[in-house]
């Protein structure tokens, strides 16, 4: 059972075309300093695949489907959660020179850097 | 009745989620609104995930009996997968960011491929267009999964050598061709012969195996400095795979979010490739670096090593300094010490700016993130086109762990593999200090004439250690004066 709105092939192409334009324009004039957070951010956005994984897993009727579905949700959730965590951390660090840096973030980061250095 | 209501609610919530994801991405494209952007997108994601449990109301009849187990599995997978990724994402060092993004991206590709596998093996993909798109999504998702994992292993230092052999392109091409033919055969068999799809699970396994193999083969020969482009490509591919599987599942939110990321990732990829003055195909299909090693250094002059402390003191008495960070800074985790040094210079009245090359590091904009982590304000960081005219009237330039992006051969030497790549015009400065681990060459494997220039001195050693020496030397001056 799927949505009541059936999406035929041609409507799908329209959706793909418009969404493609949207992505192109939204990212189009982004300053280079945001390339990494933005890549990470768009990486997070395609974590929405977890919703598809959930749909497939809930409709699973064989052991095989349950196993594959479990991995679909596992991986999709990892994509979404991990993508959010790293993007948020990166973006929280961007500060103009007028505002005070966030001490909590800076301290956290210093600790991590020294930690990985000693290993 | 309940079914209709649930469908309606899912429809509305997914529509809102799609809006929030795009709006969040839009806000992320400016440094001022960016932190709120990820929050907005995160909200969209959260409601979409919660709403997907409403699918329970209208599941297929043959899945009814398995419902309690399926719900349990779904919750467990969300908690385990989400929890592990959240935990690792929160604690990983900023310098390891590129490999984490590669890893999470591979997971997304894997999820899309897994969904495709369920649709194919469960015989849900019917009709020529749905079946074809499922297969294409499966192919792209699988390539993105295995390719991203290799990229992750390379960036994390688990695979040190680029695997290259003669005829590699031919082998890769053949694997791709066989995969495509197999996909076409599966479509034909189902359409013409009327064979139920379930009758050929072996072919479907083989299809996935080949697609995964292709991702591995394609990524193995690509070297470290090309990784920005590679990660960007896989990001776009995963988006595309998610969009296609969204169509198969008839879920417009997945279609829209996937395709937006696909297009955005494609644009970012092209920007990266343009910054290196190479085409995307050139990055993927030529074994860069391998060609260049035959060229011996024929440059006049010699390398002049200098003590880090002396370099620090020279910059302390300069009136303007530009700092060019590169991957070496990330490797040495030197960003905190660098800003400490910069603050000392600023306190002494020196004008300091950072110049960042678009492809410095292992991910587009990685240097910007590292400097941001060290609390360097982003208005001190300048991009190539904004700062390149300033080098000629700058007293001193400090190059830390960057090499090819400051190699003047890109401007002058037509036979150089990096010829035509826009570079930072560091050689035009009055004085250049290069912090480098040793006399080794850059990624491109070519001699850097900058290092042999009259105005250039070499500071050998680990970037962080060298910066500590500079800081001590400059502090020592202040103490002596007091």
Coordinates of N, CA and C in Angstrom, one line a residue, chain B residues 260-394:
Chain B
X260 N 17.5 17.4 -4.6 CA 18.2 18.6 -4.2 C 19.6 18.4 -3.9
X261 N 19.9 17.4 -3.1 CA 21.3 17.1 -2.7 C 22.1 16.6 -4.0
X262 N 21.4 15.9 -4.8 CA 22.1 15.5 -6.1 C 22.6 16.6 -6.9
X263 N 21.8 17.6 -7.1 CA 22.1 18.8 -7.8 C 23.1 19.7 -7.1
X264 N 22.9 19.8 -5.8 CA 23.8 20.7 -5.0 C 25.2 20.0 -5.0
X265 N 25.2 18.7 -4.8 CA 26.5 18.0 -4.8 C 27.2 18.1 -6.2
X266 N 26.5 18.0 -7.2 CA 27.0 18.2 -8.6 C 27.7 19.5 -8.7
X267 N 27.0 20.6 -8.2 CA 27.5 21.9 -8.3 C 28.8 22.1 -7.5
X268 N 28.8 21.5 -6.3 CA 30.0 21.6 -5.5 C 31.2 20.8 -6.1
X269 N 30.8 19.7 -6.8 CA 31.9 18.9 -7.4 C 32.5 19.7 -8.6
X270 N 31.7 20.4 -9.3 CA 32.2 21.2 -10.5 C 33.0 22.3 -10.0
X271 N 32.6 23.0 -8.8 CA 33.4 24.1 -8.3 C 34.8 23.6 -7.9
X272 N 34.8 22.4 -7.2 CA 36.1 21.8 -6.8 C 37.0 21.6 -8.0
X273 N 36.4 20.9 -9.0 CA 37.2 20.6 -10.2 C 37.7 21.8 -10.9
X274 N 36.9 22.9 -10.9 CA 37.3 24.1 -11.5 C 38.4 24.8 -10.8
X275 N 38.4 24.7 -9.5 CA 39.5 25.2 -8.7 C 40.8 24.5 -8.9
X276 N 40.8 23.3 -9.4 CA 42.0 22.6 -9.7 C 42.3 22.7 -11.2
X277 N 41.5 23.4 -12.0 CA 41.6 23.5 -13.4 C 41.6 22.1 -14.1
X278 N 40.8 21.2 -13.6 CA 40.8 19.8 -14.2 C 39.3 19.5 -14.3
X279 N 39.0 18.6 -15.3 CA 37.6 18.2 -15.4 C 37.4 17.1 -14.4
X280 N 36.1 16.8 -14.1 CA 35.8 15.8 -13.1 C 36.2 14.4 -13.6
X281 N 36.1 14.2 -14.9 CA 36.5 13.0 -15.5 C 38.0 12.8 -15.4
X282 N 38.7 13.9 -15.5 CA 40.2 13.8 -15.4 C 40.6 13.4 -13.9
X283 N 39.8 13.9 -13.0 CA 40.1 13.5 -11.6 C 39.9 12.0 -11.4
X284 N 38.8 11.5 -11.9 CA 38.4 10.1 -11.6 C 39.3 9.2 -12.5
X285 N 39.5 9.5 -13.7 CA 40.0 8.5 -14.6 C 41.5 8.6 -14.9
X286 N 42.2 9.6 -14.5 CA 43.6 9.6 -14.8 C 44.3 9.5 -13.5
X287 N 45.4 8.7 -13.6 CA 46.2 8.5 -12.4 C 47.2 9.7 -12.2
X288 N 46.7 10.7 -11.7 CA 47.4 11.9 -11.5 C 48.6 11.6 -10.6
X289 N 49.7 12.4 -10.7 CA 50.8 12.1 -9.9 C 51.8 11.1 -10.5
X290 N 51.2 10.0 -10.9 CA 52.0 8.9 -11.5 C 52.8 9.4 -12.7
X291 N 52.1 10.3 -13.5 CA 52.7 10.9 -14.7 C 53.9 11.8 -14.4
X292 N 53.7 12.5 -13.3 CA 54.6 13.6 -13.0 C 56.0 13.2 -12.5
X293 N 56.1 12.0 -11.9 CA 57.3 11.7 -11.2 C 58.6 11.6 -12.0
X294 N 58.4 11.6 -13.4 CA 59.6 11.4 -14.2 C 60.4 12.7 -14.3
X295 N 59.7 13.8 -14.0 CA 60.4 15.1 -14.2 C 61.4 15.4 -13.1
X296 N 62.7 15.5 -13.4 CA 63.6 15.8 -12.4 C 63.6 17.3 -12.1
X297 N 64.2 17.7 -11.0 CA 64.2 19.2 -10.7 C 65.3 19.8 -11.5
X298 N 65.0 20.8 -12.2 CA 66.0 21.5 -13.0 C 66.0 23.0 -12.6
X299 N 65.7 23.3 -11.4 CA 65.5 24.6 -10.9 C 66.8 25.2 -10.3
X300 N 67.2 26.4 -10.7 CA 68.4 26.9 -10.1 C 68.1 27.4 -8.6
X301 N 69.1 27.5 -7.9 CA 69.0 27.9 -6.5 C 69.0 26.8 -5.6
X302 N 68.9 27.1 -4.3 CA 69.0 26.0 -3.3 C 68.0 26.2 -2.2
X303 N 67.7 25.1 -1.5 CA 66.8 25.2 -0.3 C 67.5 25.8 0.8
X304 N 67.0 26.8 1.5 CA 67.7 27.5 2.6 C 66.9 27.2 3.9
X305 N 67.4 26.3 4.7 CA 66.7 26.0 6.0 C 66.9 27.1 6.9
X306 N 65.9 27.4 7.8 CA 66.1 28.5 8.7 C 65.4 28.0 10.0
X307 N 65.8 28.6 11.1 CA 65.3 28.2 12.4 C 63.9 28.8 12.6
X308 N 63.0 28.0 13.2 CA 61.6 28.4 13.3 C 61.5 29.7 14.1
X309 N 62.3 29.8 15.2 CA 62.3 31.0 16.0 C 62.6 32.2 15.3
X310 N 63.7 32.1 14.4 CA 64.1 33.3 13.6 C 63.0 33.8 12.7
X311 N 62.3 32.8 12.1 CA 61.2 33.1 11.2 C 60.1 33.8 12.0
X312 N 59.8 33.3 13.2 CA 58.8 33.9 14.0 C 59.1 35.4 14.3
X313 N 60.4 35.6 14.7 CA 60.8 37.0 15.0 C 60.7 37.9 13.8
X314 N 61.1 37.4 12.6 CA 61.0 38.2 11.4 C 59.6 38.7 11.2
X315 N 58.6 37.8 11.4 CA 57.2 38.1 11.1 C 56.7 39.1 12.2
X316 N 57.3 39.0 13.4 CA 56.9 39.9 14.5 C 57.2 41.3 14.1
X317 N 58.3 41.5 13.4 CA 58.7 42.9 13.0 C 58.2 43.3 11.6
X318 N 57.4 42.4 10.9 CA 56.9 42.8 9.6 C 55.6 43.6 9.9
X319 N 55.2 44.3 8.9 CA 53.9 45.1 9.1 C 52.7 44.3 8.6
X320 N 52.9 43.4 7.6 CA 51.8 42.6 7.1 C 52.3 41.2 6.8
X321 N 51.4 40.3 7.3 CA 51.7 38.8 7.1 C 50.5 38.1 6.6
X322 N 50.7 37.3 5.6 CA 49.6 36.4 5.1 C 50.0 35.0 5.4
X323 N 49.0 34.2 5.9 CA 49.3 32.8 6.2 C 48.5 31.9 5.3
X324 N 49.2 31.0 4.7 CA 48.6 30.0 3.8 C 48.6 28.6 4.4
X325 N 47.5 28.2 4.9 CA 47.5 26.9 5.5 C 47.2 25.8 4.5
X326 N 47.7 24.6 4.7 CA 47.4 23.4 3.9 C 47.2 22.2 4.7
X327 N 47.2 21.1 4.0 CA 46.8 19.8 4.6 C 47.8 19.5 5.8
X328 N 49.1 19.9 5.6 CA 50.1 19.6 6.7 C 49.7 20.2 8.0
X329 N 49.0 21.3 8.0 CA 48.5 21.9 9.2 C 47.5 21.0 9.9
X330 N 46.6 20.4 9.1 CA 45.6 19.5 9.6 C 46.2 18.3 10.2
X331 N 47.2 17.7 9.5 CA 47.9 16.5 9.9 C 48.5 16.7 11.3
X332 N 49.1 17.9 11.4 CA 49.9 18.2 12.7 C 48.9 18.7 13.8
X333 N 47.7 18.9 13.5 CA 46.7 19.5 14.5 C 47.2 20.8 15.0
X334 N 47.8 21.6 14.1 CA 48.4 22.9 14.5 C 47.6 24.1 14.5
X335 N 46.3 24.0 14.2 CA 45.4 25.2 14.1 C 45.3 26.0 15.3
X336 N 45.3 25.4 16.5 CA 45.2 26.2 17.7 C 46.4 27.0 18.0
X337 N 47.6 26.4 17.8 CA 48.9 27.0 18.0 C 49.1 28.1 16.9
X338 N 48.5 27.9 15.7 CA 48.7 28.9 14.7 C 47.9 30.2 15.1
X339 N 46.7 30.0 15.6 CA 46.0 31.2 16.0 C 46.6 31.9 17.2
X340 N 47.2 31.1 18.1 CA 47.9 31.7 19.2 C 49.0 32.6 18.7
X341 N 49.8 32.1 17.7 CA 50.9 32.8 17.1 C 50.3 34.1 16.4
X342 N 49.2 33.9 15.7 CA 48.7 35.1 15.0 C 48.2 36.1 16.0
X343 N 47.7 35.7 17.1 CA 47.3 36.7 18.1 C 48.5 37.5 18.7
X344 N 49.6 36.8 18.8 CA 50.8 37.5 19.3 C 51.2 38.5 18.3
X345 N 51.2 38.1 17.0 CA 51.6 39.1 15.9 C 50.6 40.3 15.9
X346 N 49.3 40.0 16.1 CA 48.3 41.1 16.0 C 48.6 42.0 17.2
X347 N 48.9 41.4 18.4 CA 49.2 42.3 19.6 C 50.4 43.2 19.3
X348 N 51.3 42.7 18.4 CA 52.5 43.5 18.1 C 52.2 44.5 17.0
X349 N 51.0 44.6 16.5 CA 50.6 45.5 15.5 C 50.7 45.0 14.1
X350 N 50.9 43.8 13.9 CA 51.1 43.2 12.5 C 49.7 42.9 12.0
X351 N 49.5 43.3 10.7 CA 48.2 43.0 10.0 C 48.3 41.5 9.5
X352 N 47.5 40.7 10.0 CA 47.5 39.3 9.6 C 46.3 38.9 8.8
X353 N 46.5 38.2 7.7 CA 45.3 37.6 7.0 C 45.6 36.2 6.7
X354 N 44.5 35.4 6.5 CA 44.7 34.0 6.1 C 44.2 33.9 4.6
X355 N 45.0 33.2 3.8 CA 44.7 33.0 2.4 C 44.4 31.5 2.2
X356 N 43.2 31.2 1.8 CA 42.8 29.8 1.7 C 42.6 29.4 0.2
X357 N 43.3 28.4 -0.3 CA 43.1 27.9 -1.6 C 41.8 27.0 -1.6
X358 N 41.0 27.1 -2.7 CA 39.8 26.3 -2.7 C 40.0 24.8 -2.5
X359 N 41.1 24.3 -2.9 CA 41.3 22.8 -2.8 C 42.4 22.5 -1.7
X360 N 42.7 23.4 -0.9 CA 43.6 23.1 0.2 C 43.0 22.1 1.1
X361 N 43.7 21.1 1.6 CA 43.2 20.1 2.5 C 42.6 18.9 1.7
X362 N 41.8 18.1 2.4 CA 41.2 16.9 1.8 C 39.7 17.0 1.6
X363 N 39.2 18.2 1.8 CA 37.8 18.4 1.6 C 37.6 19.8 1.2
X364 N 36.6 20.2 0.4 CA 36.5 21.6 0.0 C 36.2 22.4 1.3
X365 N 37.0 23.4 1.5 CA 36.8 24.3 2.6 C 37.3 23.7 4.0
X366 N 38.1 22.6 3.9 CA 38.5 22.0 5.2 C 39.3 23.0 6.0
X367 N 40.2 23.8 5.3 CA 41.0 24.8 6.1 C 40.1 25.8 6.8
X368 N 39.0 26.2 6.2 CA 38.1 27.2 6.8 C 37.6 26.6 8.1
X369 N 37.2 25.3 8.0 CA 36.7 24.7 9.2 C 37.7 24.6 10.3
X370 N 38.9 24.2 9.9 CA 40.0 24.1 10.9 C 40.3 25.4 11.6
X371 N 40.4 26.5 10.8 CA 40.6 27.8 11.4 C 39.5 28.2 12.2
X372 N 38.2 27.9 11.8 CA 37.1 28.3 12.6 C 37.1 27.5 14.0
X373 N 37.6 26.3 13.9 CA 37.7 25.5 15.2 C 38.7 26.2 16.1
X374 N 39.7 26.8 15.6 CA 40.7 27.5 16.5 C 40.2 28.9 16.8
X375 N 38.9 29.2 16.5 CA 38.2 30.5 16.8 C 38.8 31.6 16.0
X376 N 39.4 31.3 14.8 CA 39.8 32.4 13.9 C 38.5 33.0 13.3
X377 N 38.3 34.3 13.5 CA 37.1 34.9 12.9 C 37.0 34.8 11.4
X378 N 35.9 34.5 10.8 CA 35.9 34.2 9.4 C 36.1 35.4 8.5
X379 N 36.0 36.6 9.1 CA 36.4 37.8 8.2 C 37.9 38.0 8.2
X380 N 38.7 37.2 8.8 CA 40.1 37.2 8.6 C 40.6 36.3 7.5
X381 N 39.7 35.4 7.1 CA 40.0 34.4 6.1 C 39.6 34.9 4.7
X382 N 40.6 34.8 3.8 CA 40.3 35.3 2.4 C 40.5 34.2 1.4
X383 N 39.6 34.2 0.4 CA 39.7 33.2 -0.7 C 40.7 33.7 -1.7
X384 N 41.1 32.8 -2.6 CA 42.1 33.0 -3.6 C 41.9 34.3 -4.4
X385 N 40.7 34.5 -5.0 CA 40.5 35.6 -5.9 C 40.5 36.9 -5.1
X386 N 40.2 36.9 -3.8 CA 40.1 38.1 -3.0 C 41.5 38.6 -2.5
X387 N 42.4 37.7 -2.4 CA 43.7 38.1 -1.8 C 44.9 38.0 -2.7
X388 N 44.7 37.4 -3.9 CA 45.9 37.1 -4.7 C 46.7 38.4 -5.1
X389 N 46.0 39.5 -5.2 CA 46.8 40.8 -5.6 C 47.6 41.3 -4.5
X390 N 47.3 40.9 -3.2 CA 47.9 41.5 -2.1 C 49.3 40.9 -1.8
X391 N 49.6 39.7 -2.3 CA 50.9 39.1 -2.0 C 52.1 40.0 -2.4
X392 N 52.0 40.7 -3.5 CA 53.1 41.4 -4.0 C 53.5 42.6 -3.1
X393 N 52.5 43.1 -2.3 CA 52.9 44.1 -1.3 C 52.7 43.7 0.1
X394 N 53.1 42.4 0.3 CA 53.0 41.9 1.7 C 54.4 41.6 2.1

